[in-house]
Short mmCIF file of C-alpha atoms in Angstrom, two decimals:
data_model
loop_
_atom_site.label_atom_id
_atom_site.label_comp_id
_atom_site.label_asym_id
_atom_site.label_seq_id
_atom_site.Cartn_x
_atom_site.Cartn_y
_atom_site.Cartn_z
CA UNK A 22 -1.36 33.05 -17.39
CA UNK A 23 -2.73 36.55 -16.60
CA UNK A 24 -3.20 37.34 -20.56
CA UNK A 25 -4.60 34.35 -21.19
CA UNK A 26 -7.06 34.97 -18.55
CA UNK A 27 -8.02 38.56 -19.86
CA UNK A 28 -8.28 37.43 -23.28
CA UNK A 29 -10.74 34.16 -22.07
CA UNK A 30 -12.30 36.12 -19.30
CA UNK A 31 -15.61 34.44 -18.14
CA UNK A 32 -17.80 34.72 -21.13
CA UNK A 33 -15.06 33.02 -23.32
CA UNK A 34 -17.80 30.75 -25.82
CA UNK A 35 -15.73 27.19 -24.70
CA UNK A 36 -15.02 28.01 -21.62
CA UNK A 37 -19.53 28.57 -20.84
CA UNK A 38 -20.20 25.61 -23.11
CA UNK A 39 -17.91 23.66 -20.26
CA UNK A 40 -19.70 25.29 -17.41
CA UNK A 41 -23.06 24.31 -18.48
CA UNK A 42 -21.68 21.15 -19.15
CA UNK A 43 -20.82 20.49 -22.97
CA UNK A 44 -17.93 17.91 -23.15
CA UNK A 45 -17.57 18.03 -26.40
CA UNK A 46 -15.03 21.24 -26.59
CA UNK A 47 -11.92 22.45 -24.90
CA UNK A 48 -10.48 25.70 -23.74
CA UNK A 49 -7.17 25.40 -25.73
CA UNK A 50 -7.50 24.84 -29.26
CA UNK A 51 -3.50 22.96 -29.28
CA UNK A 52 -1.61 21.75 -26.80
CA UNK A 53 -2.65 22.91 -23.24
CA UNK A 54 -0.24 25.58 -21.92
CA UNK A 55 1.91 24.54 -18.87
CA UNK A 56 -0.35 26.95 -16.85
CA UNK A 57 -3.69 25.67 -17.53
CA UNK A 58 -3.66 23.90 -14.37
CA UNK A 59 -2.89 26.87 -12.05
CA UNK A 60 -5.23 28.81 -14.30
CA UNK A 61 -8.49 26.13 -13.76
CA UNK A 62 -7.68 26.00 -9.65
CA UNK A 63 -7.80 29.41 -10.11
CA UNK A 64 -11.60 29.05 -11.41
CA UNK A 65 -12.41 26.48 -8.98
CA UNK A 66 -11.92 28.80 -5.93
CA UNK A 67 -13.59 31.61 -8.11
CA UNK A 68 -16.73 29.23 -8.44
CA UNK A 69 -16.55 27.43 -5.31
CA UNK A 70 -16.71 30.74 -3.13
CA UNK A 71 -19.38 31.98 -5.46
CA UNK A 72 -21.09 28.34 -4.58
CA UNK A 73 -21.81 27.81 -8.08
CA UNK A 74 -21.08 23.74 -7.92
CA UNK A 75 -22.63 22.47 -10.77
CA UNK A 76 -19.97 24.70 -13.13
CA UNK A 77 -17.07 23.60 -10.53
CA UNK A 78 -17.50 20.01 -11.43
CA UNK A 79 -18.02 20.67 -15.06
CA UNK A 80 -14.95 22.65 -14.66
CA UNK A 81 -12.93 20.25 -13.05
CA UNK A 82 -13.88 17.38 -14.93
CA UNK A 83 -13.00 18.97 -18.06
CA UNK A 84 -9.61 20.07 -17.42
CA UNK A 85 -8.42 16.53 -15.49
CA UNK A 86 -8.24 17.75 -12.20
CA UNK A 87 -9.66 14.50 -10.48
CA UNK A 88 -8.92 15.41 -7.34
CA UNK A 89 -11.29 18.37 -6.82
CA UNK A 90 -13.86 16.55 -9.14
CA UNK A 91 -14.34 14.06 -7.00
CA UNK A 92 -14.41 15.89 -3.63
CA UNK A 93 -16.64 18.14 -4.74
CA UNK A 94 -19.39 15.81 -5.34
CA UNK A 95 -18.79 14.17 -2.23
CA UNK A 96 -18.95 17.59 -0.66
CA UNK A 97 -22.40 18.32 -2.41
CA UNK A 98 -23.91 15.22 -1.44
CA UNK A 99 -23.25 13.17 -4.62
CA UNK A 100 -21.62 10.14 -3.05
CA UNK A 101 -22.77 7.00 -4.93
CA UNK A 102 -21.56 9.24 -8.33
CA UNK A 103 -18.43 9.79 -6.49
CA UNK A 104 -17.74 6.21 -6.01
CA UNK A 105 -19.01 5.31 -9.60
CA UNK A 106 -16.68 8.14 -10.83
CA UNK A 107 -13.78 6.85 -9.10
CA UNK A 108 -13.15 3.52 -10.67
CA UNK A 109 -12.28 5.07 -13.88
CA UNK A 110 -10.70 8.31 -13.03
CA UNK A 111 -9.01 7.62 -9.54
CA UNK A 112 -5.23 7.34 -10.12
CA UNK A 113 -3.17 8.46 -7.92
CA UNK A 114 -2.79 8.08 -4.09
CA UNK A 115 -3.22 11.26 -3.47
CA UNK A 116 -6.49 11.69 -5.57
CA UNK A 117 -7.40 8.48 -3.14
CA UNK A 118 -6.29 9.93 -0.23
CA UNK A 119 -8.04 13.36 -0.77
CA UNK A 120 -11.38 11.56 -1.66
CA UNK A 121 -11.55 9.13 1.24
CA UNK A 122 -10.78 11.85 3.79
CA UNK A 123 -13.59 13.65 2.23
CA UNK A 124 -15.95 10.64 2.52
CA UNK A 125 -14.68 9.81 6.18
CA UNK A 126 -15.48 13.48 7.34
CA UNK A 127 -19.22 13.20 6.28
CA UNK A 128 -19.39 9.58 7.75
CA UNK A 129 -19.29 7.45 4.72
CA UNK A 130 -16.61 5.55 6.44
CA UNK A 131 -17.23 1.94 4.50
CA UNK A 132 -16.86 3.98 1.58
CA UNK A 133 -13.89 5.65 3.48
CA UNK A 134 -12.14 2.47 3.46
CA UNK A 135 -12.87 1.03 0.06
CA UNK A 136 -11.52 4.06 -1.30
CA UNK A 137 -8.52 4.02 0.39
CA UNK A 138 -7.50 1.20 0.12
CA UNK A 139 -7.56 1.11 -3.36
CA UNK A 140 -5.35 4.17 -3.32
CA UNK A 141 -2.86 2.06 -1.39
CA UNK A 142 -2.82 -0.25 -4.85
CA UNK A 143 -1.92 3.53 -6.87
CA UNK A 144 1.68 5.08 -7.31
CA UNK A 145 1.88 8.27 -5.63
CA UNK A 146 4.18 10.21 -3.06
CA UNK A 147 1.80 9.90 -0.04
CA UNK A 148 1.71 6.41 0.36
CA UNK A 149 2.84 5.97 4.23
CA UNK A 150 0.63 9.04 5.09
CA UNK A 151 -2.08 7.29 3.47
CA UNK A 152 -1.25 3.51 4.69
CA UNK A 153 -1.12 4.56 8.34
CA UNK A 154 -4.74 6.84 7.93
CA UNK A 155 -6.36 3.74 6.52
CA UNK A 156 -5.25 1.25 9.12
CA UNK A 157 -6.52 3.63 11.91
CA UNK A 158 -9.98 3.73 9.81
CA UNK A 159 -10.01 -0.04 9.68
CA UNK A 160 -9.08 -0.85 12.88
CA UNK A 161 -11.66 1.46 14.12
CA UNK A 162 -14.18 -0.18 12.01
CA UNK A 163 -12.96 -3.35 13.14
CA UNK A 164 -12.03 -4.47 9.74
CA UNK A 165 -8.89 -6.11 10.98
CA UNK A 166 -7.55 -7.91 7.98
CA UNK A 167 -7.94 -4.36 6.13
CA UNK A 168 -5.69 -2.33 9.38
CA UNK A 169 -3.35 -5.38 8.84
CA UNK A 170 -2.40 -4.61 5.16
CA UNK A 171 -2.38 -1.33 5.27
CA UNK A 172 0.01 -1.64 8.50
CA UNK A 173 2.22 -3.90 6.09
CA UNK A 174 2.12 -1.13 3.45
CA UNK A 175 2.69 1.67 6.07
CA UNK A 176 5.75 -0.64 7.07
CA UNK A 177 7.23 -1.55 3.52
CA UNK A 178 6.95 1.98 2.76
CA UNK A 179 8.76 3.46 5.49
CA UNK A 180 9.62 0.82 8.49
CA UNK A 181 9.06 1.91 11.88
CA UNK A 182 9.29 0.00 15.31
CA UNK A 183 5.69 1.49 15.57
CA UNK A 184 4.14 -0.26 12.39
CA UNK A 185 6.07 -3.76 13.37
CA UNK A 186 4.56 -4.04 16.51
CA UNK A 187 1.04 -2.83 15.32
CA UNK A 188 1.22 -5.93 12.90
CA UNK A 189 2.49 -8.19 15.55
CA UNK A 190 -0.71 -6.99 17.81
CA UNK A 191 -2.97 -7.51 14.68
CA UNK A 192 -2.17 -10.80 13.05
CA UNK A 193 -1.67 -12.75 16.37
CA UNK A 194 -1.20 -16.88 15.32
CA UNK A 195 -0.03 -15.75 12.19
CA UNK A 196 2.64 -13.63 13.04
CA UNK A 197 5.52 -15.58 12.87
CA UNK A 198 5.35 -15.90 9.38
CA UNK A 199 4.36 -12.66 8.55
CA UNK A 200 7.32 -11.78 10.90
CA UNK A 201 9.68 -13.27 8.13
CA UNK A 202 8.45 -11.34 5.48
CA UNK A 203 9.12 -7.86 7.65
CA UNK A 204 12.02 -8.52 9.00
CA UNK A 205 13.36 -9.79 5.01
CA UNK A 206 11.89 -6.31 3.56
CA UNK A 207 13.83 -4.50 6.43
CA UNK A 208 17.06 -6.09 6.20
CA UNK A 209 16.17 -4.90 2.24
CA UNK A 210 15.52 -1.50 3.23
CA UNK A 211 18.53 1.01 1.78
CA UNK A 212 17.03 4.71 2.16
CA UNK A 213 18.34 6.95 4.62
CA UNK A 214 16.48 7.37 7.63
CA UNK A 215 15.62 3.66 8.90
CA UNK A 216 18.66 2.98 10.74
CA UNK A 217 17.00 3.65 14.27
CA UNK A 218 13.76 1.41 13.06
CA UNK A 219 15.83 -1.59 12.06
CA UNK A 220 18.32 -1.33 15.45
CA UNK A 221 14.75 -1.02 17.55
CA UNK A 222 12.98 -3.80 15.35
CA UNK A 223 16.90 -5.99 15.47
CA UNK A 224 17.24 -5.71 18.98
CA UNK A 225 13.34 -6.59 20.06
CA UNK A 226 14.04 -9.81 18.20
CA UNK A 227 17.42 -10.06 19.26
CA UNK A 228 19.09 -10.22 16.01
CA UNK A 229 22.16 -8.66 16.95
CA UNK A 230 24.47 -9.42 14.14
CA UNK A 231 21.98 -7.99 11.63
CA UNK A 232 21.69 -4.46 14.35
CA UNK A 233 25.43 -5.01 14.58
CA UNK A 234 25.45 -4.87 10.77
CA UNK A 235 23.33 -1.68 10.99
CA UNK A 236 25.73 0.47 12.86
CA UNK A 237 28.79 -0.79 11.68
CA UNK A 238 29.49 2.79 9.41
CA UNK A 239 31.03 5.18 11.35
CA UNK A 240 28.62 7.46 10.65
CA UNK A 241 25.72 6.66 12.76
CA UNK A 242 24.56 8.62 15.96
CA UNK A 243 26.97 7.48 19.05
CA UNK A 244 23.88 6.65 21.28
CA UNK A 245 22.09 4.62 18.68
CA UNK A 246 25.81 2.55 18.41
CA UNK A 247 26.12 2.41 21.96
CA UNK A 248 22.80 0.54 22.45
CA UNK A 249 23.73 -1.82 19.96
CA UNK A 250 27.11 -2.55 22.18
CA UNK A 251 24.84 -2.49 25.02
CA UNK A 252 23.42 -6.09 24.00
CA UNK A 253 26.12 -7.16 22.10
CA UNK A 254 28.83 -7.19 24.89
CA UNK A 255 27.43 -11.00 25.34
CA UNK A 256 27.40 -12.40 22.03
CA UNK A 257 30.00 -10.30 20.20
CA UNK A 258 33.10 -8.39 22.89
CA UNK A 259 35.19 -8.79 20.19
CA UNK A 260 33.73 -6.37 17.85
CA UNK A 261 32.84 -4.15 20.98
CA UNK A 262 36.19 -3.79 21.44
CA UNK A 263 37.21 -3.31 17.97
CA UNK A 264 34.22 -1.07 17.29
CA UNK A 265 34.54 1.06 20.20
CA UNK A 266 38.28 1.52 20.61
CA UNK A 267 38.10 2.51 16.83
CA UNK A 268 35.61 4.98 17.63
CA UNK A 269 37.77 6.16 21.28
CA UNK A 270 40.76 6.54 20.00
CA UNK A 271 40.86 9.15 17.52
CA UNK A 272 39.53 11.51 19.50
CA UNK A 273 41.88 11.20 21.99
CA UNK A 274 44.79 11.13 19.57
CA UNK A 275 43.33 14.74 18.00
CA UNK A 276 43.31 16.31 21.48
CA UNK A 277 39.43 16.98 20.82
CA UNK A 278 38.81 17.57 25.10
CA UNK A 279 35.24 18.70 24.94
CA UNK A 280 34.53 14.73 23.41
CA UNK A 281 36.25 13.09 26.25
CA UNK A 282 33.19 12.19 28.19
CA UNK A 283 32.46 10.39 24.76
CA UNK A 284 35.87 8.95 24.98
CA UNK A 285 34.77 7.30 28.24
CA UNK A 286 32.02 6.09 27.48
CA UNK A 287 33.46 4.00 24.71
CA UNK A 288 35.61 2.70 26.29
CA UNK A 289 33.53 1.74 29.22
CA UNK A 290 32.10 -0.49 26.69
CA UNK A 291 35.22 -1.95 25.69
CA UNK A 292 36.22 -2.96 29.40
CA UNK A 293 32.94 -4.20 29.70
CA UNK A 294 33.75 -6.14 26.53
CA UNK A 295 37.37 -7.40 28.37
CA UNK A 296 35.62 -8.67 31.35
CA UNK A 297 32.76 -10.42 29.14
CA UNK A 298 35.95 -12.85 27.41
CA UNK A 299 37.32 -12.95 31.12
CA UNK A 300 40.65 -10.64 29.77
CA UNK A 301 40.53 -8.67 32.81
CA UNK A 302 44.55 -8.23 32.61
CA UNK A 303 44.37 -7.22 28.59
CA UNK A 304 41.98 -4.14 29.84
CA UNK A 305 44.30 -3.08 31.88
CA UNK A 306 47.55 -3.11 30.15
CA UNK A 307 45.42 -1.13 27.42
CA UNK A 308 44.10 1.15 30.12
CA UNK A 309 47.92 1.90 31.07
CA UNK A 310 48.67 2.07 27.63
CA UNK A 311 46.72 5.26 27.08
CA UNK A 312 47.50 6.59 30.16
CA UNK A 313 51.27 6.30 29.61
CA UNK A 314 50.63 8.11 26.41
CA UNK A 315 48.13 10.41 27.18
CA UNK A 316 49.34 11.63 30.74
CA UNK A 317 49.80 15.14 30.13
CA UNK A 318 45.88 15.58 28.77
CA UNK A 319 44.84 16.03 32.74
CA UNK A 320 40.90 16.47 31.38
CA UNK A 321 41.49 13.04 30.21
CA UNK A 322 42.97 11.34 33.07
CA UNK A 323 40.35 12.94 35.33
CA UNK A 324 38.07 11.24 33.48
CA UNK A 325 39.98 7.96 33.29
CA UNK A 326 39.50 7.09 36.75
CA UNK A 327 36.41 6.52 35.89
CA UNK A 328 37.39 3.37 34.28
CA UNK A 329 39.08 1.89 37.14
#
């Protein structure tokens, strides 16, 4: 990129027949090298610290970097071109997202909103980000049916306890049906990193066979399991006791001491579980059960009475 940048340098005949605005030529007489981007940013910052604006949007517009195009004639004042410009070369979220943040910081804040919420209509990587900017905007500007969709996006996207009630608030009468469609894209949901939204969303509604089904791996966070046990000692003590004394009773069996206050409290939940079915008498021949077995781990029989 360097050489190619010495050999160009600024008087380069293309490269001032693009600054003054001639769109008839290009800087690379093939096929764009993979640093021509990196190398026109480059210019940008050149020309945009040197203020010269009417060569950075020539620049920009001639080497596809929407983006900065359109900013920049927000930034100097041009906003109807802007918004002209972006129908046809808006297409990506981000580009959205970058433009209506512009617009929103020099007040244009109907044109704020338009903008972004076509960008929530675009493919890109910041969709959440900008789904959850655009329903503050609209809900600001009162533009309620606008803050709910882009809550629903912001909640397809990436659900959140947050986003579920902010549509419940929003939609009012409505929300019972809408509620449907949530809850069916949540029980959907597969990427990592929704498990606490669906046992928050699960257990508001209390759907606790489908939070149940949430936490059923043995790989999920022991508090997050142990609220879900909390509400289901009523409806399900048999997989309390199945789930929790699965989840006891290896670490007891290992030895692992500095887990036994874990050890405890599962299995507080599974005498809790006992009592719910009225088996007072099965809890505690299991109770002596462990402690006929696991009498000499004096840790654990400290902690065991407890459990009395």
């Amino acid at each position: 990129m360097s050489m190619a940048a010495l050999r160009q340098g600024w008087e380069d005949e293309n490269l001032q027949r693009i600054l003054a605005g001639d769109r008839s030529v290009s800087l690379w007489a093939d096929m764009p090298p993979d640093f021509a981007e990196d190398l026109a940013l480059i210019r940008l910052q050149i020309l945009e610290r040197q203020q010269r604006y009417i060569e950075y949007l020539n620049l920009a517009r001639a080497e596809g970097l929407m983006q900065q195009y359109l900013t920049r004639l927000v930034a100097v004042g041009q906003v109807e071109e802007a918004m002209a410009a972006a129908k046809t070369h808006m297409s990506t979220a981000e580009t959205a997202f970058a433009l209506a943040k512009a617009l929103r910081e020099r007040e244009h804040l109907s044109e704020a909103l338009a903008i972004a919420q076509t960008g929530l209509t675009l493919s890109g990587h910041c969709l959440y980000d900008l789904a959850a900017w655009t329903s503050d905007l609209a809900q600001s500007l009162s533009n309620f049916s606008a803050a709910v969709n882009a809550s629903i996006v912001a909640f397809n996207t990436r659900p959140s306890f947050r986003y579920y009630r902010k549509v419940e608030e929003l939609v009012g009468d409505s929300w019972s049906t809408v509620k449907q469609d949530l809850l069916k894209t949540l029980r959907a949901y597969r990427d990592w990193g929704a498990e606490q939204a669906k046992v928050d969303i699960f257990l508001y509604e209390g759907l606790v066979d489908d939070a149940i089904t949430v936490v059923s791996s043995p790989y999920f966070s022991p508090e997050l399991v142990m609220r879900v046990m909390e509400t289901a000692i009523p409806h399900r003590p048999d997989w309390v006791i199945d789930n929790a004394r699965s989840r006891a009773e290896p670490i007891i069996n290992q030895g692992k001491a500095d887990r036994y206050d874990e050890v405890v409290k599962w299995l507080q939940k599974v005498k809790a579980a006992y009592f719910q079915l009225g088996q007072q008498s099965q809890w505690s021949d299991y109770r002596s059960q462990l402690t006929t077995t696991h009498g000499r781990k004096r840790k654990l029989m400290e902690l065991f009475k407890q459990l009395v």
